[in-house]
């Protein structure tokens, strides 16, 4: 249920998807998925899941969690729910198989399943905190307040603290199923002002600054112990216009 520019930084650390872009110039590749296959008519996508995945809670990930997560995204009817529009229905023949039935062939479906809003949630934990994937989820689901301050995913990190407009703390997930990270904790300071970022970076109070302006980057260029890294992202900007003359 994420549809903003910056939250994916947190979501990608705490959650994982069936598929993932491992580099900016690659096609989506399996992440929580093990293998996948399309039917000849392109209307069915069958995904076999990895069988050794555990959530931060220690619960094993199964096809039931995938169905819950995608259905919740659809039925919350929030901004990102359109991502699932071509998914007509899903079924789980067993604990490690998910079958997607599409309304039409969708060449972008694997890419859509990499998006933050289609990350796989620990359904047991989310349900314990008021979450539901039912058709009335838009009015019945009450898990958002919990998920704003905690995490229920299978990623390398768990969110242990969130102070609005100040900072987010991520700590290593002790139950991570993959190769463990060598960084125990990240503290993400929320500093929307580029000049503040420049000063705290120059003073050694932070290690990484993002979304710097051209002015601040030019001032930092050549500074000792500071590296400027430019790269492409998959962030999309768009403009909406109202054509109603009234």
mmCIF file of C-alpha atoms in Angstrom:
data_model
loop_
_atom_site.group_PDB
_atom_site.id
_atom_site.type_symbol
_atom_site.label_atom_id
_atom_site.label_comp_id
_atom_site.label_asym_id
_atom_site.label_seq_id
_atom_site.Cartn_x
_atom_site.Cartn_y
_atom_site.Cartn_z
ATOM 1 C CA UNK A 1 0.000 0.000 0.000
ATOM 2 C CA UNK A 2 2.822 2.363 -0.964
ATOM 3 C CA UNK A 3 2.544 4.920 -3.743
ATOM 4 C CA UNK A 4 5.066 7.667 -3.048
ATOM 5 C CA UNK A 5 8.616 8.454 -4.181
ATOM 6 C CA UNK A 6 10.604 7.886 -0.995
ATOM 7 C CA UNK A 7 8.961 5.076 1.074
ATOM 8 C CA UNK A 8 10.281 2.348 -1.291
ATOM 9 C CA UNK A 9 13.705 2.970 0.259
ATOM 10 C CA UNK A 10 12.280 1.573 3.512
ATOM 11 C CA UNK A 11 9.985 -0.993 1.926
ATOM 12 C CA UNK A 12 12.763 -2.534 -0.182
ATOM 13 C CA UNK A 13 14.852 -3.064 2.959
ATOM 14 C CA UNK A 14 12.040 -4.683 4.952
ATOM 15 C CA UNK A 15 9.977 -6.479 2.313
ATOM 16 C CA UNK A 16 10.524 -8.597 -0.767
ATOM 17 C CA UNK A 17 8.529 -9.334 -3.903
ATOM 18 C CA UNK A 18 7.996 -12.283 -6.176
ATOM 19 C CA UNK A 19 10.236 -10.540 -8.698
ATOM 20 C CA UNK A 20 12.905 -7.869 -8.502
ATOM 21 C CA UNK A 21 15.016 -5.582 -10.691
ATOM 22 C CA UNK A 22 18.571 -6.404 -9.668
ATOM 23 C CA UNK A 23 19.998 -3.589 -11.806
ATOM 24 C CA UNK A 24 18.605 -0.577 -13.622
ATOM 25 C CA UNK A 25 19.155 -2.090 -17.054
ATOM 26 C CA UNK A 26 17.874 -5.597 -16.333
ATOM 27 C CA UNK A 27 14.553 -7.344 -16.772
ATOM 28 C CA UNK A 28 12.643 -8.441 -13.641
ATOM 29 C CA UNK A 29 14.063 -11.640 -12.179
ATOM 30 C CA UNK A 30 12.715 -14.082 -9.580
ATOM 31 C CA UNK A 31 13.176 -13.068 -5.942
ATOM 32 C CA UNK A 32 10.693 -14.867 -3.688
ATOM 33 C CA UNK A 33 9.631 -16.716 -6.814
ATOM 34 C CA UNK A 34 11.714 -19.726 -7.768
ATOM 35 C CA UNK A 35 10.440 -20.363 -11.298
ATOM 36 C CA UNK A 36 7.567 -19.066 -13.412
ATOM 37 C CA UNK A 37 5.746 -19.963 -16.617
ATOM 38 C CA UNK A 38 3.178 -18.294 -18.861
ATOM 39 C CA UNK A 39 0.470 -20.202 -20.687
ATOM 40 C CA UNK A 40 0.537 -20.105 -24.489
ATOM 41 C CA UNK A 41 -2.294 -17.563 -24.623
ATOM 42 C CA UNK A 42 -0.579 -15.346 -22.021
ATOM 43 C CA UNK A 43 -3.611 -15.380 -19.727
ATOM 44 C CA UNK A 44 -2.140 -17.560 -16.985
ATOM 45 C CA UNK A 45 1.049 -17.027 -14.995
ATOM 46 C CA UNK A 46 2.143 -19.909 -12.765
ATOM 47 C CA UNK A 47 4.730 -19.061 -10.112
ATOM 48 C CA UNK A 48 6.606 -21.608 -8.020
ATOM 49 C CA UNK A 49 7.825 -20.104 -4.738
ATOM 50 C CA UNK A 50 11.107 -20.579 -2.917
ATOM 51 C CA UNK A 51 10.536 -22.973 -0.043
ATOM 52 C CA UNK A 52 13.084 -21.718 2.487
ATOM 53 C CA UNK A 53 11.777 -18.189 3.021
ATOM 54 C CA UNK A 54 10.844 -16.979 6.493
ATOM 55 C CA UNK A 55 9.389 -13.663 7.585
ATOM 56 C CA UNK A 56 10.947 -11.544 10.314
ATOM 57 C CA UNK A 57 8.460 -13.145 12.742
ATOM 58 C CA UNK A 58 9.885 -16.582 11.956
ATOM 59 C CA UNK A 59 6.722 -17.620 10.101
ATOM 60 C CA UNK A 60 7.376 -19.468 6.829
ATOM 61 C CA UNK A 61 6.240 -17.778 3.620
ATOM 62 C CA UNK A 62 3.638 -19.730 1.655
ATOM 63 C CA UNK A 63 1.303 -19.137 -1.269
ATOM 64 C CA UNK A 64 -1.364 -18.006 1.208
ATOM 65 C CA UNK A 65 0.765 -14.963 2.053
ATOM 66 C CA UNK A 66 1.122 -14.083 -1.638
ATOM 67 C CA UNK A 67 -2.619 -14.317 -2.247
ATOM 68 C CA UNK A 68 -3.331 -12.231 0.855
ATOM 69 C CA UNK A 69 -0.833 -9.538 -0.139
ATOM 70 C CA UNK A 70 -1.989 -9.105 -3.748
ATOM 71 C CA UNK A 71 -5.684 -9.285 -2.871
ATOM 72 C CA UNK A 72 -5.193 -6.735 -0.092
ATOM 73 C CA UNK A 73 -3.506 -4.369 -2.519
ATOM 74 C CA UNK A 74 -6.450 -4.739 -4.926
ATOM 75 C CA UNK A 75 -9.210 -4.497 -2.346
ATOM 76 C CA UNK A 76 -7.844 -1.572 -0.363
ATOM 77 C CA UNK A 77 -8.716 0.416 -3.506
ATOM 78 C CA UNK A 78 -5.957 2.912 -2.788
ATOM 79 C CA UNK A 79 -3.840 4.734 -5.352
ATOM 80 C CA UNK A 80 -1.656 1.727 -6.284
ATOM 81 C CA UNK A 81 -4.535 -0.757 -6.657
ATOM 82 C CA UNK A 82 -4.610 -0.157 -10.428
ATOM 83 C CA UNK A 83 -1.332 -2.077 -10.664
ATOM 84 C CA UNK A 84 -3.372 -5.256 -10.141
ATOM 85 C CA UNK A 85 -6.107 -4.393 -12.654
ATOM 86 C CA UNK A 86 -5.154 -7.151 -15.098
ATOM 87 C CA UNK A 87 -5.176 -9.785 -12.340
ATOM 88 C CA UNK A 88 -8.654 -11.276 -12.576
ATOM 89 C CA UNK A 89 -8.133 -13.940 -9.905
ATOM 90 C CA UNK A 90 -5.523 -16.071 -8.181
ATOM 91 C CA UNK A 91 -5.383 -19.562 -6.788
ATOM 92 C CA UNK A 92 -2.947 -21.605 -4.725
ATOM 93 C CA UNK A 93 -2.921 -25.303 -5.725
ATOM 94 C CA UNK A 94 -0.399 -25.960 -2.939
ATOM 95 C CA UNK A 95 1.701 -24.105 -0.364
ATOM 96 C CA UNK A 96 4.356 -23.134 -2.881
ATOM 97 C CA UNK A 97 2.440 -22.491 -6.099
ATOM 98 C CA UNK A 98 0.482 -19.396 -7.097
ATOM 99 C CA UNK A 99 -1.522 -19.201 -10.321
ATOM 100 C CA UNK A 100 -2.458 -15.773 -11.671
ATOM 101 C CA UNK A 101 -5.404 -15.591 -14.078
ATOM 102 C CA UNK A 102 -5.205 -12.410 -16.156
ATOM 103 C CA UNK A 103 -7.966 -10.479 -17.900
ATOM 104 C CA UNK A 104 -5.686 -10.046 -20.912
ATOM 105 C CA UNK A 105 -2.073 -10.791 -21.830
ATOM 106 C CA UNK A 106 0.038 -8.350 -19.841
ATOM 107 C CA UNK A 107 3.687 -8.020 -20.871
ATOM 108 C CA UNK A 108 4.314 -5.828 -17.806
ATOM 109 C CA UNK A 109 2.919 -8.199 -15.167
ATOM 110 C CA UNK A 110 6.347 -9.321 -13.899
ATOM 111 C CA UNK A 111 7.413 -5.675 -13.582
ATOM 112 C CA UNK A 112 4.200 -4.872 -11.726
ATOM 113 C CA UNK A 113 4.987 -7.651 -9.255
ATOM 114 C CA UNK A 114 8.254 -5.877 -8.362
ATOM 115 C CA UNK A 115 6.422 -2.780 -7.124
ATOM 116 C CA UNK A 116 6.420 -1.903 -3.409
ATOM 117 C CA UNK A 117 2.644 -2.233 -3.206
ATOM 118 C CA UNK A 118 2.817 -5.872 -4.329
ATOM 119 C CA UNK A 119 5.446 -6.857 -1.744
ATOM 120 C CA UNK A 120 4.630 -10.056 0.118
ATOM 121 C CA UNK A 121 3.351 -9.520 3.666
ATOM 122 C CA UNK A 122 3.354 -11.897 6.617
ATOM 123 C CA UNK A 123 -0.405 -12.458 6.494
ATOM 124 C CA UNK A 124 -0.598 -13.880 10.026
ATOM 125 C CA UNK A 125 1.028 -10.791 11.558
ATOM 126 C CA UNK A 126 -0.974 -8.337 9.455
ATOM 127 C CA UNK A 127 -4.243 -10.095 10.313
ATOM 128 C CA UNK A 128 -3.340 -9.949 14.013
ATOM 129 C CA UNK A 129 -3.186 -6.168 13.640
ATOM 130 C CA UNK A 130 -6.471 -5.725 11.814
ATOM 131 C CA UNK A 131 -5.467 -6.464 8.223
ATOM 132 C CA UNK A 132 -7.787 -8.139 5.729
ATOM 133 C CA UNK A 133 -7.732 -8.970 2.039
ATOM 134 C CA UNK A 134 -11.507 -9.253 1.772
ATOM 135 C CA UNK A 135 -13.527 -7.317 -0.800
ATOM 136 C CA UNK A 136 -14.447 -4.755 1.871
ATOM 137 C CA UNK A 137 -10.800 -4.159 2.835
ATOM 138 C CA UNK A 138 -11.078 -0.473 1.890
ATOM 139 C CA UNK A 139 -13.338 0.033 4.919
ATOM 140 C CA UNK A 140 -12.568 -2.998 7.108
ATOM 141 C CA UNK A 141 -8.754 -3.069 7.102
ATOM 142 C CA UNK A 142 -7.215 -1.361 10.150
ATOM 143 C CA UNK A 143 -3.593 -2.524 9.818
ATOM 144 C CA UNK A 144 -2.230 0.655 8.283
ATOM 145 C CA UNK A 145 -1.396 2.339 11.594
ATOM 146 C CA UNK A 146 0.596 -0.746 12.648
ATOM 147 C CA UNK A 147 2.408 -1.003 9.320
ATOM 148 C CA UNK A 148 3.314 2.697 9.486
ATOM 149 C CA UNK A 149 5.470 2.033 12.553
ATOM 150 C CA UNK A 150 6.575 -1.601 12.127
ATOM 151 C CA UNK A 151 7.282 -4.077 9.335
ATOM 152 C CA UNK A 152 5.922 -7.518 8.471
ATOM 153 C CA UNK A 153 8.094 -8.714 5.632
ATOM 154 C CA UNK A 154 10.904 -11.087 4.730
ATOM 155 C CA UNK A 155 13.568 -8.494 3.918
ATOM 156 C CA UNK A 156 17.078 -8.048 5.336
ATOM 157 C CA UNK A 157 15.863 -5.452 7.855
ATOM 158 C CA UNK A 158 12.988 -4.734 10.207
ATOM 159 C CA UNK A 159 11.738 -1.280 11.078
ATOM 160 C CA UNK A 160 12.200 -0.817 14.826
ATOM 161 C CA UNK A 161 11.451 2.885 15.159
ATOM 162 C CA UNK A 162 9.707 5.621 13.212
ATOM 163 C CA UNK A 163 9.457 9.230 14.370
ATOM 164 C CA UNK A 164 7.418 11.219 11.824
ATOM 165 C CA UNK A 165 9.411 13.950 10.073
ATOM 166 C CA UNK A 166 12.551 12.957 12.014
ATOM 167 C CA UNK A 167 13.966 9.477 11.492
ATOM 168 C CA UNK A 168 13.465 5.808 10.687
ATOM 169 C CA UNK A 169 15.548 3.059 12.300
ATOM 170 C CA UNK A 170 16.140 -0.239 10.501
ATOM 171 C CA UNK A 171 17.818 -3.175 12.250
ATOM 172 C CA UNK A 172 19.091 -6.458 10.859
ATOM 173 C CA UNK A 173 16.404 -9.132 10.504
ATOM 174 C CA UNK A 174 17.603 -12.036 12.697
ATOM 175 C CA UNK A 175 15.405 -14.472 10.750
ATOM 176 C CA UNK A 176 16.487 -13.414 7.256
ATOM 177 C CA UNK A 177 16.430 -16.439 4.978
ATOM 178 C CA UNK A 178 19.094 -15.193 2.554
ATOM 179 C CA UNK A 179 22.693 -14.093 2.894
ATOM 180 C CA UNK A 180 22.966 -11.870 5.969
ATOM 181 C CA UNK A 181 24.074 -8.270 5.715
ATOM 182 C CA UNK A 182 27.154 -7.030 7.597
ATOM 183 C CA UNK A 183 25.431 -3.793 8.695
ATOM 184 C CA UNK A 184 23.482 -4.165 11.931
ATOM 185 C CA UNK A 185 21.560 -0.889 11.868
ATOM 186 C CA UNK A 186 20.670 1.998 9.583
ATOM 187 C CA UNK A 187 19.382 5.322 10.917
ATOM 188 C CA UNK A 188 17.646 7.305 8.193
ATOM 189 C CA UNK A 189 17.352 10.995 9.045
ATOM 190 C CA UNK A 190 14.527 12.876 7.364
ATOM 191 C CA UNK A 191 16.084 16.097 6.082
ATOM 192 C CA UNK A 192 14.092 17.520 3.165
ATOM 193 C CA UNK A 193 16.271 20.638 2.927
ATOM 194 C CA UNK A 194 19.303 20.107 0.661
ATOM 195 C CA UNK A 195 21.381 22.700 2.514
ATOM 196 C CA UNK A 196 20.817 20.866 5.802
ATOM 197 C CA UNK A 197 21.894 17.627 4.139
ATOM 198 C CA UNK A 198 25.007 19.304 2.785
ATOM 199 C CA UNK A 199 26.018 20.643 6.204
ATOM 200 C CA UNK A 200 25.374 17.400 8.089
ATOM 201 C CA UNK A 201 27.206 15.413 5.404
ATOM 202 C CA UNK A 202 30.169 17.802 5.442
ATOM 203 C CA UNK A 203 30.275 17.654 9.244
ATOM 204 C CA UNK A 204 30.272 13.850 9.304
ATOM 205 C CA UNK A 205 26.905 13.598 11.061
ATOM 206 C CA UNK A 206 25.469 11.523 8.207
ATOM 207 C CA UNK A 207 27.153 9.154 5.757
ATOM 208 C CA UNK A 208 24.827 9.400 2.752
ATOM 209 C CA UNK A 209 22.652 12.226 1.417
ATOM 210 C CA UNK A 210 20.063 11.782 -1.316
ATOM 211 C CA UNK A 211 18.191 14.098 -3.669
ATOM 212 C CA UNK A 212 20.756 16.855 -3.481
ATOM 213 C CA UNK A 213 20.292 19.948 -5.644
ATOM 214 C CA UNK A 214 22.714 21.045 -8.355
ATOM 215 C CA UNK A 215 23.857 23.944 -6.163
ATOM 216 C CA UNK A 216 24.679 21.821 -3.135
ATOM 217 C CA UNK A 217 26.365 19.147 -5.236
ATOM 218 C CA UNK A 218 28.598 21.728 -6.901
ATOM 219 C CA UNK A 219 29.647 22.993 -3.470
ATOM 220 C CA UNK A 220 30.516 19.463 -2.345
ATOM 221 C CA UNK A 221 32.416 18.565 -5.508
ATOM 222 C CA UNK A 222 36.055 17.993 -4.717
ATOM 223 C CA UNK A 223 35.493 18.041 -0.942
ATOM 224 C CA UNK A 224 37.677 15.684 1.061
ATOM 225 C CA UNK A 225 36.124 12.307 1.986
ATOM 226 C CA UNK A 226 32.971 12.981 -0.059
ATOM 227 C CA UNK A 227 32.017 11.063 -3.205
ATOM 228 C CA UNK A 228 29.257 12.203 -5.557
ATOM 229 C CA UNK A 229 27.447 9.338 -7.281
ATOM 230 C CA UNK A 230 24.988 9.905 -10.116
ATOM 231 C CA UNK A 231 22.837 7.147 -11.530
ATOM 232 C CA UNK A 232 19.572 6.370 -13.270
ATOM 233 C CA UNK A 233 16.533 5.360 -11.229
ATOM 234 C CA UNK A 234 13.192 3.807 -12.048
ATOM 235 C CA UNK A 235 11.320 6.676 -10.393
ATOM 236 C CA UNK A 236 8.623 8.031 -12.701
ATOM 237 C CA UNK A 237 7.416 11.628 -12.591
ATOM 238 C CA UNK A 238 4.165 12.663 -14.194
ATOM 239 C CA UNK A 239 1.863 15.653 -14.533
ATOM 240 C CA UNK A 240 -1.933 15.423 -14.269
ATOM 241 C CA UNK A 241 -4.059 18.073 -15.971
ATOM 242 C CA UNK A 242 -7.710 18.938 -15.565
ATOM 243 C CA UNK A 243 -9.392 19.621 -18.924
ATOM 244 C CA UNK A 244 -12.651 20.801 -17.339
ATOM 245 C CA UNK A 245 -12.989 24.505 -18.192
ATOM 246 C CA UNK A 246 -15.308 24.997 -15.221
#
